[in-house]
Tab-separated table of C-alpha atoms in Angstrom:
chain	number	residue	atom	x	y	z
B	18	UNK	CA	88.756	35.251	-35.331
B	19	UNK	CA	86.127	34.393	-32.823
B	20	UNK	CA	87.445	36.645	-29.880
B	21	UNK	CA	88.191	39.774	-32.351
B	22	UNK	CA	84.334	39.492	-33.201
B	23	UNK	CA	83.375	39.823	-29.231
B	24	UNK	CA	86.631	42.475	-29.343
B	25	UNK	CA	85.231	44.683	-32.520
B	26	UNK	CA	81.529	44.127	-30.399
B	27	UNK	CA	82.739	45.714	-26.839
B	28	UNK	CA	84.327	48.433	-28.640
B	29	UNK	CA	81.056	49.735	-30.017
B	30	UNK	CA	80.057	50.294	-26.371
B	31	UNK	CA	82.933	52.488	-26.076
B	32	UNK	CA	82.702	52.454	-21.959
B	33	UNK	CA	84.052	54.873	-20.051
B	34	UNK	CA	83.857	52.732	-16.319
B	35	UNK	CA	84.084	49.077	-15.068
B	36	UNK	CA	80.605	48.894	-14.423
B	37	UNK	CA	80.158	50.367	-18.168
B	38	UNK	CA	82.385	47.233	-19.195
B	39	UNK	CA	80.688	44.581	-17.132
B	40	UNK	CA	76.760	45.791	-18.380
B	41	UNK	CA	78.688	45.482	-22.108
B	42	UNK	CA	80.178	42.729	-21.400
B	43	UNK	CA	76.486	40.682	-19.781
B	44	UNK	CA	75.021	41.767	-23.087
B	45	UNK	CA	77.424	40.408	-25.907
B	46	UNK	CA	76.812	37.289	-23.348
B	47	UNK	CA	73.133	37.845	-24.160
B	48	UNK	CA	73.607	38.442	-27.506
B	49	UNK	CA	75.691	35.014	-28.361
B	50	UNK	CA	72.889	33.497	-25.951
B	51	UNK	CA	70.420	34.160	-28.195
B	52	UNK	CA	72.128	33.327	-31.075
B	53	UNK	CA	72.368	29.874	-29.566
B	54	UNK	CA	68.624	29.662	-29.105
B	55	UNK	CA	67.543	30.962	-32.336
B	56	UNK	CA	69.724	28.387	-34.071
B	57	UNK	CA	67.791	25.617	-32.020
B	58	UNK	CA	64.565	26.787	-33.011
B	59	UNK	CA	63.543	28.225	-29.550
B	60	UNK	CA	61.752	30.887	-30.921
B	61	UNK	CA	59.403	28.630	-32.551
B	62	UNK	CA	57.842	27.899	-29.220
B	63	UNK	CA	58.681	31.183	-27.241
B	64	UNK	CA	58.890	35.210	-26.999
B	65	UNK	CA	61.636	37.230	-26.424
B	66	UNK	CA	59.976	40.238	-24.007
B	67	UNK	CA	61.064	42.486	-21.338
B	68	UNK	CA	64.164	44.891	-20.411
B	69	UNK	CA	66.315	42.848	-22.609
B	70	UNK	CA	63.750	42.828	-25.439
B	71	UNK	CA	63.915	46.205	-25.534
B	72	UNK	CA	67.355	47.188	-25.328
B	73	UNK	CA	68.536	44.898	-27.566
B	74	UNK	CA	65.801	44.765	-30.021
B	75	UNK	CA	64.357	48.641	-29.796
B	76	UNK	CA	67.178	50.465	-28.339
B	77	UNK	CA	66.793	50.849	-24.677
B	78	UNK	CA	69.293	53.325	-23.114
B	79	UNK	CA	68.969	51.454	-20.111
B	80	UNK	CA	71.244	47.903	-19.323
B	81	UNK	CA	69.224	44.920	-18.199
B	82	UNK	CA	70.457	41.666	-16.352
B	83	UNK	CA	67.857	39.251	-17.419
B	84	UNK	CA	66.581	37.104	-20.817
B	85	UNK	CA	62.739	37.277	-19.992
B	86	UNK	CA	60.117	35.055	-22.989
B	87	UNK	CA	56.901	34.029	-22.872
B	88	UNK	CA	55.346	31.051	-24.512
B	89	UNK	CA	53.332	31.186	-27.889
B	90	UNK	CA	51.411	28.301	-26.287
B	91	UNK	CA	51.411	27.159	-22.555
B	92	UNK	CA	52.891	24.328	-21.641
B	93	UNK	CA	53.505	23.664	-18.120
B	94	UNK	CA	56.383	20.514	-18.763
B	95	UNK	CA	58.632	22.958	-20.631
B	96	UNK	CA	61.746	22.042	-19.707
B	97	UNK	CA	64.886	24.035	-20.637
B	98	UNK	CA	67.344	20.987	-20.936
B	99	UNK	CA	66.456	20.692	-24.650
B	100	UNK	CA	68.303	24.413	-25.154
B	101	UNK	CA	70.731	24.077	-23.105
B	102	UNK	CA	73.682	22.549	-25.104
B	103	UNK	CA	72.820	24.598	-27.620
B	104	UNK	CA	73.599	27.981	-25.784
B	105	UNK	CA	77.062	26.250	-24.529
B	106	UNK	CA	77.636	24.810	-28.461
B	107	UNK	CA	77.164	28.440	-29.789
B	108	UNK	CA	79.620	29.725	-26.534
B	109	UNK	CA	82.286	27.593	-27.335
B	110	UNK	CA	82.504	29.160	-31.084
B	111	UNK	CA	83.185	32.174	-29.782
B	112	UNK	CA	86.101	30.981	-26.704
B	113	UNK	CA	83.128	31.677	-24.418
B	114	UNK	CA	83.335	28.894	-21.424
B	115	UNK	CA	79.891	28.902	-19.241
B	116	UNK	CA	78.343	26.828	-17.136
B	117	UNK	CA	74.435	26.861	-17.085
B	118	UNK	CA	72.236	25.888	-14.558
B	119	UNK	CA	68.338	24.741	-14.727
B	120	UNK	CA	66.424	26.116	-11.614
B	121	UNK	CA	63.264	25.225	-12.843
B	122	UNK	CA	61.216	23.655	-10.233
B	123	UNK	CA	58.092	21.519	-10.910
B	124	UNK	CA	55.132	23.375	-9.751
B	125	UNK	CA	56.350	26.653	-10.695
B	126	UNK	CA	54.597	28.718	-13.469
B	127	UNK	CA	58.163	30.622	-14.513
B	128	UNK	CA	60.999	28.545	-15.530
B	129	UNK	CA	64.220	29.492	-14.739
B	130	UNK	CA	68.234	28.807	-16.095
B	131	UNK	CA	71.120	30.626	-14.615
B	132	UNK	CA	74.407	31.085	-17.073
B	133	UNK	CA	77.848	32.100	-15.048
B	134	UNK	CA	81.217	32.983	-16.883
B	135	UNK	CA	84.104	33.991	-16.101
B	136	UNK	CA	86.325	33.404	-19.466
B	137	UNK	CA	84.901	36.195	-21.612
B	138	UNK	CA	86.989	38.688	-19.784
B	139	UNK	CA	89.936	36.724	-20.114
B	140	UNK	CA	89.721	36.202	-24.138
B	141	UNK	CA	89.789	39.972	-24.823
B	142	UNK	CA	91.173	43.461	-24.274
B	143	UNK	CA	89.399	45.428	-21.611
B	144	UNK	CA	89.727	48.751	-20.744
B	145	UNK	CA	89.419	48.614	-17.335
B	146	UNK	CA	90.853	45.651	-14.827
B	147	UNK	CA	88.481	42.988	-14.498
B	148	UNK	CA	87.583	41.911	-11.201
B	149	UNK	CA	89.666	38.617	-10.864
B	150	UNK	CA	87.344	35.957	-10.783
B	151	UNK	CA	84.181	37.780	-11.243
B	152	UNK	CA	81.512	35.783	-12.919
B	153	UNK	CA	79.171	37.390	-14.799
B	154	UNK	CA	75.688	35.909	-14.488
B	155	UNK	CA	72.292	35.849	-16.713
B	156	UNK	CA	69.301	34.801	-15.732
B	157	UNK	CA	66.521	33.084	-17.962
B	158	UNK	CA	62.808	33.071	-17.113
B	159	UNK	CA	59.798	32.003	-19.403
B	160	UNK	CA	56.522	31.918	-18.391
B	161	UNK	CA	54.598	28.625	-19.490
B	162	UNK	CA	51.295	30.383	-18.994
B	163	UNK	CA	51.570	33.735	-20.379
B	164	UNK	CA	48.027	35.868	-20.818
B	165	UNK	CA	46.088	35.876	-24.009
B	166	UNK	CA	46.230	38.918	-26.433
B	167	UNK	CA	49.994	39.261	-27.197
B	168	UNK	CA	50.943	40.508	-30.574
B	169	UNK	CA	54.492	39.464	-31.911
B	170	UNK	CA	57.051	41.133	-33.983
B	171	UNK	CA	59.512	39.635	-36.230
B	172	UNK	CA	62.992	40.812	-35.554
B	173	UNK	CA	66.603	40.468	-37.201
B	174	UNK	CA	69.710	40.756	-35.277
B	175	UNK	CA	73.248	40.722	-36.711
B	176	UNK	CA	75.571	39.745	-33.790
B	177	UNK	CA	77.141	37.740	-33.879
B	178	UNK	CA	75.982	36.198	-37.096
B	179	UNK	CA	72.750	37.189	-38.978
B	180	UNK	CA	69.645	35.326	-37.643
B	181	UNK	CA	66.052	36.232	-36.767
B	182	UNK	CA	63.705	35.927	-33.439
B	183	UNK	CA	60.308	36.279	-32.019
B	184	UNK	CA	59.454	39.164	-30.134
B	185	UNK	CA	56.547	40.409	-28.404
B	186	UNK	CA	55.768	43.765	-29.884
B	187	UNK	CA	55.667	47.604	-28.305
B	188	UNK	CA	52.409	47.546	-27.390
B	189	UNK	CA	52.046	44.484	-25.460
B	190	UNK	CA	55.044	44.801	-23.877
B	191	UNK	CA	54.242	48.126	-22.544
B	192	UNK	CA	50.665	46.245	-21.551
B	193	UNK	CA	53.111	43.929	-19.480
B	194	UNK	CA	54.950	46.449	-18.133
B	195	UNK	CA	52.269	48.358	-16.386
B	196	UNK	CA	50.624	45.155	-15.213
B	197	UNK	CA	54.280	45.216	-13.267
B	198	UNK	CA	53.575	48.634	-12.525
B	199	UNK	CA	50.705	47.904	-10.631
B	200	UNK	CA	51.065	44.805	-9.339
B	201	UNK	CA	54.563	43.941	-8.325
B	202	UNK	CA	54.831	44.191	-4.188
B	203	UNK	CA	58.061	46.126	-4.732
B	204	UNK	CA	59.366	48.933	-5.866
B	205	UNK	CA	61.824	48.510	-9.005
B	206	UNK	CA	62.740	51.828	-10.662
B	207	UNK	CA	64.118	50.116	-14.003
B	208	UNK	CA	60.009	49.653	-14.313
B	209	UNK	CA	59.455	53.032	-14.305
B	210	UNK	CA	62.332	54.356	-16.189
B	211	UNK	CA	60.812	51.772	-19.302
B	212	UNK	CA	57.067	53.525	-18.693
B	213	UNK	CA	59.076	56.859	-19.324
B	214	UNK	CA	60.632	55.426	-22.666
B	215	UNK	CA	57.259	54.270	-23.851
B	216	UNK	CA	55.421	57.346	-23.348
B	217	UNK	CA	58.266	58.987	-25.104
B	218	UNK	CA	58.024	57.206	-28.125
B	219	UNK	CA	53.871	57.564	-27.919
B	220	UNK	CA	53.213	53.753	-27.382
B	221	UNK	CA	50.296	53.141	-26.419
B	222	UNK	CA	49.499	49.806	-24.183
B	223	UNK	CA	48.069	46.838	-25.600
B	224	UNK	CA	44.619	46.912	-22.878
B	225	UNK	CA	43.552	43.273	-24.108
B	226	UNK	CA	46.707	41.942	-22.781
B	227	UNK	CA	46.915	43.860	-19.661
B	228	UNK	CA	43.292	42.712	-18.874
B	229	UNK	CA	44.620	39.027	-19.309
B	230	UNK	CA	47.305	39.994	-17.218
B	231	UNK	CA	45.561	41.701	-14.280
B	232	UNK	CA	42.814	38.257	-13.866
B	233	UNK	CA	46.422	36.038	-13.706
B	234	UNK	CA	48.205	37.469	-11.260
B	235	UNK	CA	47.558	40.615	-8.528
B	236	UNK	CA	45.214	42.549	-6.860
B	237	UNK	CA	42.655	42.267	-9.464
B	238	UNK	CA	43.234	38.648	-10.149
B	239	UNK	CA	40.138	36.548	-11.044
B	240	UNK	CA	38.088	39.836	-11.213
B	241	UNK	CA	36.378	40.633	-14.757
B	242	UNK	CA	37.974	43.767	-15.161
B	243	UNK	CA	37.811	45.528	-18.313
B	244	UNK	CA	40.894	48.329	-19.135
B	245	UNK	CA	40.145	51.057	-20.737
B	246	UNK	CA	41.627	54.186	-20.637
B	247	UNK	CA	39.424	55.984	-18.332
B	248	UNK	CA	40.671	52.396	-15.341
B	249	UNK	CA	43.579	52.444	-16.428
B	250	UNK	CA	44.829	56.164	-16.409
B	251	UNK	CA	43.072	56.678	-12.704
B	252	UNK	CA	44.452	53.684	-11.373
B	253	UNK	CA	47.890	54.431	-12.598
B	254	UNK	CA	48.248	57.722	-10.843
B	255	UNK	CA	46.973	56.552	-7.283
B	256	UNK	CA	50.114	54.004	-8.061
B	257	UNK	CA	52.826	57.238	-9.092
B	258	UNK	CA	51.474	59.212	-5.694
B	259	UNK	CA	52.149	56.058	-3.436
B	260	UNK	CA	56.007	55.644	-4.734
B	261	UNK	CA	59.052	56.583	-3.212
B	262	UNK	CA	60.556	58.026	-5.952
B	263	UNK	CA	64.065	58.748	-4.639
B	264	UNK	CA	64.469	55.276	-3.980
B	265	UNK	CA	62.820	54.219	-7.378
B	266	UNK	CA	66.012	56.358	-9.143
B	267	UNK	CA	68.345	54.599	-6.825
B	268	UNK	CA	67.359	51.006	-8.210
B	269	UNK	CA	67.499	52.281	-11.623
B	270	UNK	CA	71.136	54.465	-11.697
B	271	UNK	CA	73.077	51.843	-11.730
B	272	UNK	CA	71.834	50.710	-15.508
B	273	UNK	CA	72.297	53.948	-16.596
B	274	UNK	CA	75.741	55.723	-18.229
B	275	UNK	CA	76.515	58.740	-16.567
B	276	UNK	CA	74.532	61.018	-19.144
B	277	UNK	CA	71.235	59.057	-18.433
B	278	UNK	CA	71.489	59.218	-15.005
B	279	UNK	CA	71.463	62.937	-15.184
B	280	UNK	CA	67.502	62.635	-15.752
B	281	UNK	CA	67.169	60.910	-12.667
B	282	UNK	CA	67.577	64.359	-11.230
B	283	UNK	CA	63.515	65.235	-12.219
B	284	UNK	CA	61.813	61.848	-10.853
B	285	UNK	CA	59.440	62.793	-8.547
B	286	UNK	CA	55.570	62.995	-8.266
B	287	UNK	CA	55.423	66.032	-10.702
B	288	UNK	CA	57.510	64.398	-13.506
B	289	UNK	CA	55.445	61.357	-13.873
B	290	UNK	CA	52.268	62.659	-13.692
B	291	UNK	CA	53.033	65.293	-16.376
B	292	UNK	CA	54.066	61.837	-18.173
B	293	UNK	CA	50.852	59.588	-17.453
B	294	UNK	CA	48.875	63.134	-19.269
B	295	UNK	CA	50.929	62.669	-22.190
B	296	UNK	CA	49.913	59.115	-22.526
B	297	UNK	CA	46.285	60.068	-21.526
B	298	UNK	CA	46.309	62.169	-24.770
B	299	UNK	CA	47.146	59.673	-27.288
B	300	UNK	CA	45.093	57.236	-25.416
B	301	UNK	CA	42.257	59.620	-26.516
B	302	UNK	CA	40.023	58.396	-29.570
């Protein structure tokens, strides 16, 4: 019964590669993962945010390797441990082996827990041959001192069982994501590819929580900057003319099915500045 649940779940992803397989088969690891921390009352301290977030919770097209939260209130001696059977409790229910792995070091601000497995692919009928071996991996990270001015969302999922999380809502998760934007010292085009996807579905970014952001952690850090439209629009497209876009698509195509990837073909200076105007007029009072 357990292993035709995850059987019925891959075959809604109806994949068409390997890789296809493997990004399905990372998320219904996700998915049970979350289960397991809902049902020990994580999300009455933390956030669900990020790639994940939104592909599981707002429809994403885009695959994501990570389970990125916040805290509702910091608290730099959170400790994972608490969660941890919990995840490998809910696991077991469904023939699902792992082993997890707290990284979390001391002085760090982001906590980190690595879950491997190997068994899922051996429980159920793939399409494709499954690298013999292979261990798929998901990463956890919260952040135990998150910036003020996030709004939440409230958020039912139904795999594998009903239950309900907490989520940080569109607009301050696109506020987070173009704090990445701007700040991160590398170039990741899954960052950009989201910043398309918001702008097509007319989000607009929560500014409060960016400006929290922006004093944390980057170039503007500890500087009382304000955000408003007028910053953050001329700011954002002396960041789109500095990036290599061909290698931005390149970091991106391989968490995209072969459809999506198609639209990879446009990325270049042109494309997102034509998007950052379309944002720039429903930023507009």
């Amino acid at each position: 019964m357990a292993t035709s649940i995850i059987d019925e779940r891959l075959e809604t992803y109806a994949p068409n590669t390997i890789e296809d397989e493997e990004h399905a088969l990372k998320e219904i690891l996700q998915e049970i993962a979350l289960y397991g921390l809902a049902n020990a009352n994580f999300f009455d301290k933390a956030i669900f945010h990020g790639g994940s977030a939104l592909r599981i919770l707002y429809g994403l097209p885009r695959f994501s390797e990570d389970l990125d939260f916040l805290l509702k209130t910091p608290n730099p001696h959170f400790k994972w441990e608490p969660y941890m059977d919990a995840i490998i409790a809910t696991c077991k229910q469904y023939g699902v082996h792992p082993e997890i792995t707290d990284k979390s070091r001391v002085n760090n601000t982001v906590k980190k827990m690595f879950l491997k497995d190997d068994s899922i692919g051996k429980i159920i009928d793939l399409s494709f041959v499954h690298h013999p071996g292979k261990k798929l991996a998901i990463k956890f990270e919260i952040d135990t001192n998150p910036p003020l001015g996030s709004h939440l969302d409230l958020k039912f999922l139904e795999f594998p069982l009903d239950y309900s999380i907490i989520a940080q809502d569109l607009s301050s998760s696109f506020a987070g994501k173009c704090h990445a934007l701007l700040c991160r010292e590398y170039i990741k085009g899954r960052d950009w590819y989201d910043f398309t996807w918001y702008v097509t579905k007319k989000v607009s970014p929560n500014f409060v929580f960016l400006t929290h952001a922006l004093y944390q952690q980057g170039p503007w850090a500890k500087q009382k900057i304000i955000v408003t439209p007028e910053w953050f629009i001329e700011v954002m497209q002396e960041k789109i003319m500095s990036i290599d876009w061909a290698k931005a698509a390149a970091d991106v195509a391989p968490f995209l099915n072969a459809q999506d990837k198609k639209t990879l073909n446009v990325w270049g200076f042109d494309f997102f500045i034509d998007k950052l105007r379309k944002l720039e007029n429903f930023l507009k009072p």
